[in-house]
Coordinates of C-alpha atoms in Angstrom, one line a residue:
X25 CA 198.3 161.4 43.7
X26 CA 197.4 159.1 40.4
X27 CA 196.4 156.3 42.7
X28 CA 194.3 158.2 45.0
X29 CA 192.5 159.6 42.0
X30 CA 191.9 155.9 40.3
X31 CA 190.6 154.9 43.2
X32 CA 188.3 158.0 43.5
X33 CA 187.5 157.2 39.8
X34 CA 186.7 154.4 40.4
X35 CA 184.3 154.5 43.1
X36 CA 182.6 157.2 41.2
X37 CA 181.7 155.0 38.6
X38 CA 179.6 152.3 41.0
X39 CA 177.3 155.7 41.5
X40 CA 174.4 156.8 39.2
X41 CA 175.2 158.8 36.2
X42 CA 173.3 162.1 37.8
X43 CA 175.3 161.9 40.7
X44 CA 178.8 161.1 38.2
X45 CA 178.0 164.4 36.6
X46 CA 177.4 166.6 39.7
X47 CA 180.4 165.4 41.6
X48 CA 182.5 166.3 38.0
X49 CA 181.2 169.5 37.6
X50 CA 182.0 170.5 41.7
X51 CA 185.1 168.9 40.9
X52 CA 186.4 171.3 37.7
X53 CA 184.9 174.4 38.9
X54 CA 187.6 174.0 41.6
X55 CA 190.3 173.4 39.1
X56 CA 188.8 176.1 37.1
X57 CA 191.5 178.2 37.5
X58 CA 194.2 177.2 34.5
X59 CA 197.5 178.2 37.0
X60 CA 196.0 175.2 39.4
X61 CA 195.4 173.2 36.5
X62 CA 199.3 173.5 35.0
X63 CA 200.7 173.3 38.6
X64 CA 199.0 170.2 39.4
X65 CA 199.4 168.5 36.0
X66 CA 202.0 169.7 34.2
X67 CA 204.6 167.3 32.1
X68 CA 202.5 164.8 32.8
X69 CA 202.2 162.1 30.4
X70 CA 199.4 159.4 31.9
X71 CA 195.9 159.8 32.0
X72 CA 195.5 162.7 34.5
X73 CA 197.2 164.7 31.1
X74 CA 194.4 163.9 28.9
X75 CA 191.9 164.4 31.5
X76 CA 193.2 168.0 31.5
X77 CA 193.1 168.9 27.6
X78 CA 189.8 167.0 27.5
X79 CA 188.2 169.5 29.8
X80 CA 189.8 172.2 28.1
X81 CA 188.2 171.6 24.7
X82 CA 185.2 173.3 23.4
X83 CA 182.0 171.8 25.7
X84 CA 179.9 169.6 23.7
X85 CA 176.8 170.4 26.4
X86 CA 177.6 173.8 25.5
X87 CA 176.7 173.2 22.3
X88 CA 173.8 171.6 23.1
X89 CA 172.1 174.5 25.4
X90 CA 172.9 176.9 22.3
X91 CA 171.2 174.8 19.6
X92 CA 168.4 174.3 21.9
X93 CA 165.7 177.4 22.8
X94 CA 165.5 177.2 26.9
X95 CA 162.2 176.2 28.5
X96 CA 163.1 178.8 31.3
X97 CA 165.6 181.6 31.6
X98 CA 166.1 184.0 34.5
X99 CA 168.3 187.2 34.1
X100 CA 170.0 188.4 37.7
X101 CA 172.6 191.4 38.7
X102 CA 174.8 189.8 41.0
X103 CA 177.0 192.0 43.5
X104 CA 180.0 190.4 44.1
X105 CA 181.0 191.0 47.9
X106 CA 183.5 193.4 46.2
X107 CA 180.9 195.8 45.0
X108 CA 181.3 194.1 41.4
X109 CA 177.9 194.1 39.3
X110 CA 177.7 191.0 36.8
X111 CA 174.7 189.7 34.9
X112 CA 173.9 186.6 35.6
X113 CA 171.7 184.5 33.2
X114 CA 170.2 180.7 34.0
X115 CA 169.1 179.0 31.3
X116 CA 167.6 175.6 30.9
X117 CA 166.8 173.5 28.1
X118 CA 164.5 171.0 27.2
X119 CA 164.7 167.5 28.6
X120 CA 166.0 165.1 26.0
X121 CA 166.2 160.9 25.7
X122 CA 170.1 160.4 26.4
X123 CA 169.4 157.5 23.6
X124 CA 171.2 154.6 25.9
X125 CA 169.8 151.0 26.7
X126 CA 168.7 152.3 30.2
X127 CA 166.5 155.2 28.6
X128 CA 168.4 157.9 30.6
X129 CA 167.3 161.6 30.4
X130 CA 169.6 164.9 30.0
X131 CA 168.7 168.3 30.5
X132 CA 171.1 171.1 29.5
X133 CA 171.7 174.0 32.2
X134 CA 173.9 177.2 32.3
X135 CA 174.4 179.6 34.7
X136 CA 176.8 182.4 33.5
X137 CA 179.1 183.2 34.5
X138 CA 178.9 181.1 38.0
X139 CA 180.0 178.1 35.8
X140 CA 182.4 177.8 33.1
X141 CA 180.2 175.4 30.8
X142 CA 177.0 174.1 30.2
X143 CA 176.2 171.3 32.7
X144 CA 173.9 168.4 31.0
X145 CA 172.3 166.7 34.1
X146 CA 171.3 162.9 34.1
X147 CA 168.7 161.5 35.1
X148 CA 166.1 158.4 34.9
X149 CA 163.6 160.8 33.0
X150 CA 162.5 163.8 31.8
X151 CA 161.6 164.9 35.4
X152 CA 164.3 163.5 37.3
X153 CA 167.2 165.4 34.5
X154 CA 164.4 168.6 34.8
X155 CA 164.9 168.4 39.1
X156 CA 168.6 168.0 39.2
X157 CA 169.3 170.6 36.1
X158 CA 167.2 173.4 38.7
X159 CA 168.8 171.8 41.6
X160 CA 172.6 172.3 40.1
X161 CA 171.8 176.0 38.8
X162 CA 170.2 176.7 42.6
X163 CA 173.0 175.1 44.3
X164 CA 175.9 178.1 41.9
X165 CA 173.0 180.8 43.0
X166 CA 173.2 179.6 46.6
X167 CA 177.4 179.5 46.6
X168 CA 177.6 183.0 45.3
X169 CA 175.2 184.1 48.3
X170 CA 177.3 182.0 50.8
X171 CA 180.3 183.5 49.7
X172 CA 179.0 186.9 50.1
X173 CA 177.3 187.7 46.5
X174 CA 173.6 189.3 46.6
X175 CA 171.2 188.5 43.8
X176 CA 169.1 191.0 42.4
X177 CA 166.5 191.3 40.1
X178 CA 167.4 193.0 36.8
X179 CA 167.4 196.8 36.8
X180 CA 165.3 196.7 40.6
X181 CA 167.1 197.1 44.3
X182 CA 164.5 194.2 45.0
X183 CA 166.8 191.2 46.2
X184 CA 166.1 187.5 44.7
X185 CA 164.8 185.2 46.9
X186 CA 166.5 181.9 46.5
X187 CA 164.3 180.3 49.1
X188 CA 161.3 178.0 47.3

């Protein structure tokens, strides 16, 4: 399993940061789940074992999205297709100069509690990191309706439209 993941790894690094960062979030949110986590990695001592308590540790993108007043917020009831009501809140944050030779872009995102962590989209400016940030947070709106889930606006029967 190590090889086939060094070899995944390593093709993922010949792509673009944006895309880097989209396929790693995908990829944790379906090892979210600690149990999966443990089963697949536990005792291990190579790399795969740091990956696993790096991800574990308090999100530094987390930290930025709180330090950072959002440029847009939306607040949704979700119904789970149990009958579940949860609140869902998207929030995301001002563009901001990644500081790297290329002059990158990052723009924090959240979308509680679809995703674990703040998700700090790449791109090759402000508007590109802006496009992909909304695209991410539509994309967790869009699963949860896929898998069954309504959105609705806040204290309303009228239904979200995800549709732009």
């Amino acid at each position: 399993m190590t090889d086939l993941l060094q070899r995944a790894l390593n093709e993922l690094q010949k792509r673009p940061s944006a895309d880097q960062d989209a396929i790693a979030a995908l990829i944790l949110d379906e090892l979210e789940d600690d149990k999966r986590w443990d089963e697949s990695f536990a005792g291990s001592q190579d790399k795969l074992a740091a990956l696993v308590r790096r991800t574990r540790e308090p999100d530094s993108a987390a930290e930025v999205i709180r330090n950072v007043e959002p440029i847009a917020r939306r607040e949704l009831v979700g119904v789970c297709p149990s009958g579940e009501r949860i609140p869902i809140v998207v929030e995301v944050g001002r563009p901001y100069p990644e500081g790297d030779p290329n002059e990158n872009w990052r723009c924090p995102v959240t979308v509680i509690p679809l995703h674990h962590r703040a998700f700090d989209a790449g791109g090759y400016d402000s508007m590109q990191a802006l496009c992909i940030a909304i695209r991410f947070a539509s994309s967790l709106l869009t699963d949860f309706v896929e898998r069954g889930g309504k959105l609705f606006f806040p204290d309303s029967d009228d239904e979200f439209d995800l549709r732009i």
